[in-house]
XYZ file of C-alpha atoms in Angstrom:
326
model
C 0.000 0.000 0.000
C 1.551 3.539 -1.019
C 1.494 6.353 1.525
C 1.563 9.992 0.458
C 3.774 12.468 2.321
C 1.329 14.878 4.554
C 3.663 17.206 2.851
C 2.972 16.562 -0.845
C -0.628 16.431 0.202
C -0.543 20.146 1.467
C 1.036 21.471 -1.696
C -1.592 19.357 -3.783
C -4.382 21.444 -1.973
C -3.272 24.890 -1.773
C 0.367 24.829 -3.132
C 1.608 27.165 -5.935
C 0.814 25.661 -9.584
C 4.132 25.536 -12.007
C 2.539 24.490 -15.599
C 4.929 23.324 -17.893
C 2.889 24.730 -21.272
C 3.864 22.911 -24.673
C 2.150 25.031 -27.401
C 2.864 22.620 -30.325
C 0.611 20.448 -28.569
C -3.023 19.485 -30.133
C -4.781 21.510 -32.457
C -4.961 24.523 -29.482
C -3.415 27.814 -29.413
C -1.127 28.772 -26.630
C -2.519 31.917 -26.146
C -5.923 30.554 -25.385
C -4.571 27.632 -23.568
C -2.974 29.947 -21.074
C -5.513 32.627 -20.541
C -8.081 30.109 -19.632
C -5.805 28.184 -16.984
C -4.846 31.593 -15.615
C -8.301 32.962 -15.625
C -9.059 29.593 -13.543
C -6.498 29.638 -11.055
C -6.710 32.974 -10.519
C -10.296 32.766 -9.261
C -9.564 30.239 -7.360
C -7.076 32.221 -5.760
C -4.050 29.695 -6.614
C -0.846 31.166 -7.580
C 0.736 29.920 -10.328
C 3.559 30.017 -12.687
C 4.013 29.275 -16.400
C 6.940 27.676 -18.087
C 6.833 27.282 -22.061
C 8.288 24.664 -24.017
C 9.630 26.898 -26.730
C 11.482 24.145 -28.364
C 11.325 20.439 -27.723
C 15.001 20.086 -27.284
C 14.909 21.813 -24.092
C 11.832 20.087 -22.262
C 13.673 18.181 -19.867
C 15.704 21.837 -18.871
C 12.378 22.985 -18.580
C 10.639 20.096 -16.543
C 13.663 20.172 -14.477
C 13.156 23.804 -13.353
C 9.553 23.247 -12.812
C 10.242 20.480 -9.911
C 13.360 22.359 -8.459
C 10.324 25.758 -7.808
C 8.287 22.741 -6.427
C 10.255 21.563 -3.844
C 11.729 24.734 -3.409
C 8.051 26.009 -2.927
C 6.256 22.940 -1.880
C 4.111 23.184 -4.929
C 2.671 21.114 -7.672
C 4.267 20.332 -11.086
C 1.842 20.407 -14.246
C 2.409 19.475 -17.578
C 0.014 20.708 -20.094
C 0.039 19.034 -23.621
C -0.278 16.056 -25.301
C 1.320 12.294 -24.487
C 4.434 12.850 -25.247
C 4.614 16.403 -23.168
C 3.257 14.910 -20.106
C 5.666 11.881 -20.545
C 8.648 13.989 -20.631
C 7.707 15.999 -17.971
C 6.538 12.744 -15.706
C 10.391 11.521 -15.885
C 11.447 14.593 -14.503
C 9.072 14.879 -11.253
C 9.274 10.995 -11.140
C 11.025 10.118 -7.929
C 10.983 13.857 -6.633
C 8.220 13.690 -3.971
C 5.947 16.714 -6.083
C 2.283 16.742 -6.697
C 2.099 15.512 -10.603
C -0.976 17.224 -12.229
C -2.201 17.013 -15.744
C -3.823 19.362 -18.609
C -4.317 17.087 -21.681
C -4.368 19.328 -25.060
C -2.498 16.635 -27.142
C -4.788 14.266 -29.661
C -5.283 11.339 -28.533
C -4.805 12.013 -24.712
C -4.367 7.940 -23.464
C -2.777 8.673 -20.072
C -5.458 11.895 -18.458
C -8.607 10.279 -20.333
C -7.590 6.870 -18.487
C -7.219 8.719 -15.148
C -10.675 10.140 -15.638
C -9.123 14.222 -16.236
C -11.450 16.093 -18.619
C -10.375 17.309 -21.667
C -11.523 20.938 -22.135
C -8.734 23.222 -20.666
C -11.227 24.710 -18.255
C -13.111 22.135 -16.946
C -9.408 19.982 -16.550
C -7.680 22.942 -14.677
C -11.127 23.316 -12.416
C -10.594 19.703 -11.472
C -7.112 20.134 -11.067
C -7.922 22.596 -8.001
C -9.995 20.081 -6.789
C -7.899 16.801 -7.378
C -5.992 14.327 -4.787
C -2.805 12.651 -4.937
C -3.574 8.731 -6.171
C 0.063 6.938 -6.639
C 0.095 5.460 -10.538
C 2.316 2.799 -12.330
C 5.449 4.495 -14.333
C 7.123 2.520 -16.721
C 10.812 2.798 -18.048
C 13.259 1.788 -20.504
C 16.458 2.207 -20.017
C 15.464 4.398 -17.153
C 13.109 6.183 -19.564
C 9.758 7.288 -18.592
C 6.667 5.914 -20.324
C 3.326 6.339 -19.275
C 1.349 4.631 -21.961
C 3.327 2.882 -24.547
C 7.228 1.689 -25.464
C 7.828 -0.346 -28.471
C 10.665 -0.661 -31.314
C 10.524 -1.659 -35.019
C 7.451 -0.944 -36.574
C 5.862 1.435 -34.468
C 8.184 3.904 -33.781
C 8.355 4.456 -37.655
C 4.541 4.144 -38.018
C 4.798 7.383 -35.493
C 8.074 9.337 -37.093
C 5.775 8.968 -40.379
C 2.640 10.321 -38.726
C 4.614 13.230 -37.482
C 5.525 13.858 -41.174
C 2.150 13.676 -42.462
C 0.753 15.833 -39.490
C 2.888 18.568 -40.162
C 1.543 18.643 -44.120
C -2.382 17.771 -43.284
C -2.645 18.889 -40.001
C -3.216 17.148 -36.423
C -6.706 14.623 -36.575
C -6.904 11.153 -36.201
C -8.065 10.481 -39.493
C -4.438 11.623 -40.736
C -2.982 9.246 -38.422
C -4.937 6.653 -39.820
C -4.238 7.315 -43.236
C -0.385 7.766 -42.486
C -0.427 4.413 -40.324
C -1.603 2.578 -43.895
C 1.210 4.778 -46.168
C 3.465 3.122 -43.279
C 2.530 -0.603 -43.276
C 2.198 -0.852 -46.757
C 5.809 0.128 -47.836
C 7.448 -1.542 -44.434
C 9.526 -5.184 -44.833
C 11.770 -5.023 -42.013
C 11.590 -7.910 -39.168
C 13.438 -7.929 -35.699
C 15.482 -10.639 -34.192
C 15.423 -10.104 -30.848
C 16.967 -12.339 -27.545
C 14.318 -11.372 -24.676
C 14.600 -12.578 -21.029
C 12.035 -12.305 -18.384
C 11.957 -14.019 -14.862
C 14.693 -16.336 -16.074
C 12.992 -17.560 -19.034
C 14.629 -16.791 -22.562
C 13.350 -16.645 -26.196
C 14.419 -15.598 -29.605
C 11.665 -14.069 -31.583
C 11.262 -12.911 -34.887
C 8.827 -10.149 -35.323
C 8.307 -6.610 -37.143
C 7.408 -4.945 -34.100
C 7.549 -5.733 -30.110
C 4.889 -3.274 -27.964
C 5.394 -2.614 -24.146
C 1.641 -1.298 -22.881
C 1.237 0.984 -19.671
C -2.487 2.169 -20.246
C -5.599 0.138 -19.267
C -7.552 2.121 -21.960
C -5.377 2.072 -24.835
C -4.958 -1.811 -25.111
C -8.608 -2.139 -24.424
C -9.765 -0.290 -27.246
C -7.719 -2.290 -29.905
C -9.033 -5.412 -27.894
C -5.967 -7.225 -26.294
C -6.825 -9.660 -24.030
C -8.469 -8.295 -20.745
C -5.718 -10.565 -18.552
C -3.071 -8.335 -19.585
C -5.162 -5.207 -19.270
C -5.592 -6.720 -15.678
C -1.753 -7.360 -15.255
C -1.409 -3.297 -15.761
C -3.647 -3.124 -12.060
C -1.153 -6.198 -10.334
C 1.805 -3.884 -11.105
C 3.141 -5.297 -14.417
C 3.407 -4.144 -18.306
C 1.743 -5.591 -21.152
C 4.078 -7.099 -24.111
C 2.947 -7.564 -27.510
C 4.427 -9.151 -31.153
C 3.237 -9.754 -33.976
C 4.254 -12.656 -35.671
C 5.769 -12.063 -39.637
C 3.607 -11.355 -41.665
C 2.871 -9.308 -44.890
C 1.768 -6.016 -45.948
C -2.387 -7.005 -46.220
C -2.430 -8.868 -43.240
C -0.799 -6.110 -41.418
C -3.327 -4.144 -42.916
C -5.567 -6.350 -41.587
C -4.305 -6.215 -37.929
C -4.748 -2.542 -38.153
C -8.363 -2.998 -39.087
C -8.695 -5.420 -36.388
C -7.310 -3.014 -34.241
C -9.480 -0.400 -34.784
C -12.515 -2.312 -34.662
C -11.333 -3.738 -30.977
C -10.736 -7.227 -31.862
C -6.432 -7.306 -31.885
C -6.280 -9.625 -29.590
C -7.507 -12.369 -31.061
C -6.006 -12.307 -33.937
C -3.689 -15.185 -34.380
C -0.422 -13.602 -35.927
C -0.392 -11.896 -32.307
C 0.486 -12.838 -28.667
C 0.554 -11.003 -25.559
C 2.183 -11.666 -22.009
C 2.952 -9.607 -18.802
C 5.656 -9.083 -16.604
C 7.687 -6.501 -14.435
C 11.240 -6.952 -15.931
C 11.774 -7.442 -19.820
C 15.296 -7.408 -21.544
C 15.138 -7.281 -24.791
C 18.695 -7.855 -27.127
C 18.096 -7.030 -30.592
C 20.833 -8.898 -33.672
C 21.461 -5.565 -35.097
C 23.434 -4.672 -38.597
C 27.223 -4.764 -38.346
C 28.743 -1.043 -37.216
C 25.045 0.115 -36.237
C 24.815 -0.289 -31.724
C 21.507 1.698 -31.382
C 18.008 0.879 -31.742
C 15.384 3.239 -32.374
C 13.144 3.085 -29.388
C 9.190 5.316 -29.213
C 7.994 6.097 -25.918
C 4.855 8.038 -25.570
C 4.672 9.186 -29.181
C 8.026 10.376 -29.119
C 11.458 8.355 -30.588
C 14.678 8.037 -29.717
C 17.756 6.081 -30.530
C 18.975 3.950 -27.210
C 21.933 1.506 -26.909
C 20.879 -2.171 -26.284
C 20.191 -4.204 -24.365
C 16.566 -2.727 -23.560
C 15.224 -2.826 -20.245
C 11.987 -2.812 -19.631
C 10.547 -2.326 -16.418
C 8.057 -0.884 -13.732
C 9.576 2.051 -12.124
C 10.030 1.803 -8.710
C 8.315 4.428 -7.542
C 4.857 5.408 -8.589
C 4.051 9.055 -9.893
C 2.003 10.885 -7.375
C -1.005 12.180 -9.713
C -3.796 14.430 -9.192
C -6.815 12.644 -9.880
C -10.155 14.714 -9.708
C -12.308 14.159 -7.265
C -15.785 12.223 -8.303
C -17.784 14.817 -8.874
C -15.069 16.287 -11.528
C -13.872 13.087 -13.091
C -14.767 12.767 -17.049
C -16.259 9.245 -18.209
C -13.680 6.894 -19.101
C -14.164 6.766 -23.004
């Protein structure tokens, strides 16, 4: 059972608010972003402080300074923006003993529509004033934060190619559905990887391998509700996909977003707490590109994968402020 410092429990009630802002986020504009939070918290009487994310390359400077004026301050951290955003900013208050709250404005919004957070500005930063502290499951690799998702080989691509096509067409789910097919049709590659998890080892040959940290995301494409349940014992959710070609990739994606991934039969699922994964990578090449949260990066092998151990301490509204799970 997790206890909550009485300390981190005052500054969730009345301490200052320090809102790490990402304006690239969503389809919102800062300006309006900002003068509705402030308009918020300032009736509420709740001071507060803004910190923009200018450029991505400087997020974790930015999260950093956020949770050094919490503790400094005995205040709450907030990250305001999409997935990725709220990732980034996680890893930095992970571990820190601050207040984590949440303003979703990015498109799909897995991680605050799972924890119940509206998703209007207004209506999320009048829960936020509202919200207590419930401990939630962090995972890592490589020390990495992800709250929702980890995964190399095919989806990390299917994501730097959505980014592509979202910065011609615009940010909507329908482009990232479109841009998911460009992807699978046009991608051959397969992964040999050595994995090893509570002493057992296998060598598997698949185009992608998926790491799962969110309840609602693997429900909606429909993997199997044990591993969903494995997410509330404290473990992460692996998926692969067995080789296969383009159409029945297309097919999985269909399957996928009808809710029915899970039992198709070119993929498997398990759980566990500690996953190392070896990839057989390409003479002179010793990096892998890895996507957490929406975001990629290139990491040196071998890959752990793991539950952090500490939870994040997250502002949850209270019942009367929750949104509907949906």
């Amino acid at each position: 059972m997790n206890t909550v410092d009485p300390f981190a429990q005052d500054a969730a009630r009345s301490g200052p608010l320090f809102v790490v802002l990402n304006a690239g986020s969503g389809r919102h504009q800062k300006g309006s972003q900002q003068q509705v939070m402030a308009q918020v918290f300032s009736q509420a009487g709740r001071e507060f402080e803004f910190l923009h994310i200018k450029d991505t390359a400087h997020i974790n400077e930015i999260a950093n300074s956020a949770v050094a004026l919490a503790q400094a301050r005995r205040g709450v951290v907030v990250a305001a923006g999409g997935d990725g955003t709220i990732s980034a900013v996680a890893g930095a208050v992970l571990g820190s003993g601050c207040p984590f709250g949440v303003l979703p404005e990015g498109t799909f919004n897995y991680f605050g529509r799972d924890n119940a957070i509206p998703q209007d500005t207004e209506a999320a930063a009048r829960a936020l004033l509202g919200a207590s502290i419930t401990p939630v499951q962090v995972g890592q690799v490589n020390g990495r934060v992800f709250l929702v998702n980890a995964s190399v080989g095919l989806y990390p691509q299917l994501l730097e190619d959505r980014e592509a096509w979202k910065k011609k067409w615009g940010r909507s789910r329908i482009v990232a559905f479109v841009s998911g097919i460009a992807t699978l049709l046009k991608w051959r590659k397969q992964l040999h990887l050595n994995i090893e998890s509570a002493g057992q080892t296998a060598t598997l040959r698949t185009p992608t391998l998926f790491v799962g940290n969110n309840r609602l995301q693997l429900a909606r494409v429909g993997i199997d509700e044990k591993e969903v349940k494995a997410l509330q014992a404290g473990e992460l959710a692996g998926i692969v996909v067995r080789p296969i070609g383009s159409l029945a990739m297309l097919g999985l994606l269909l399957r996928g977003v009808l809710g029915r991934l899970g039992d198709a039969d070119h993929v498997s699922s398990f759980s566990f707490r500690r996953l190392t994964v070896t990839p057989k990578l390409r003479k002179r090449r010793n990096r892998i590109k890895v996507a957490t949260d929406g975001e990629t990066v290139w990491m040196q092998p071998p890959l752990l994968f793991q539950v952090a151990a500490e939870p994040l301490l997250l502002l949850v509204p209270a019942p009367a402020d929750r949104a509907e799970v949906a």
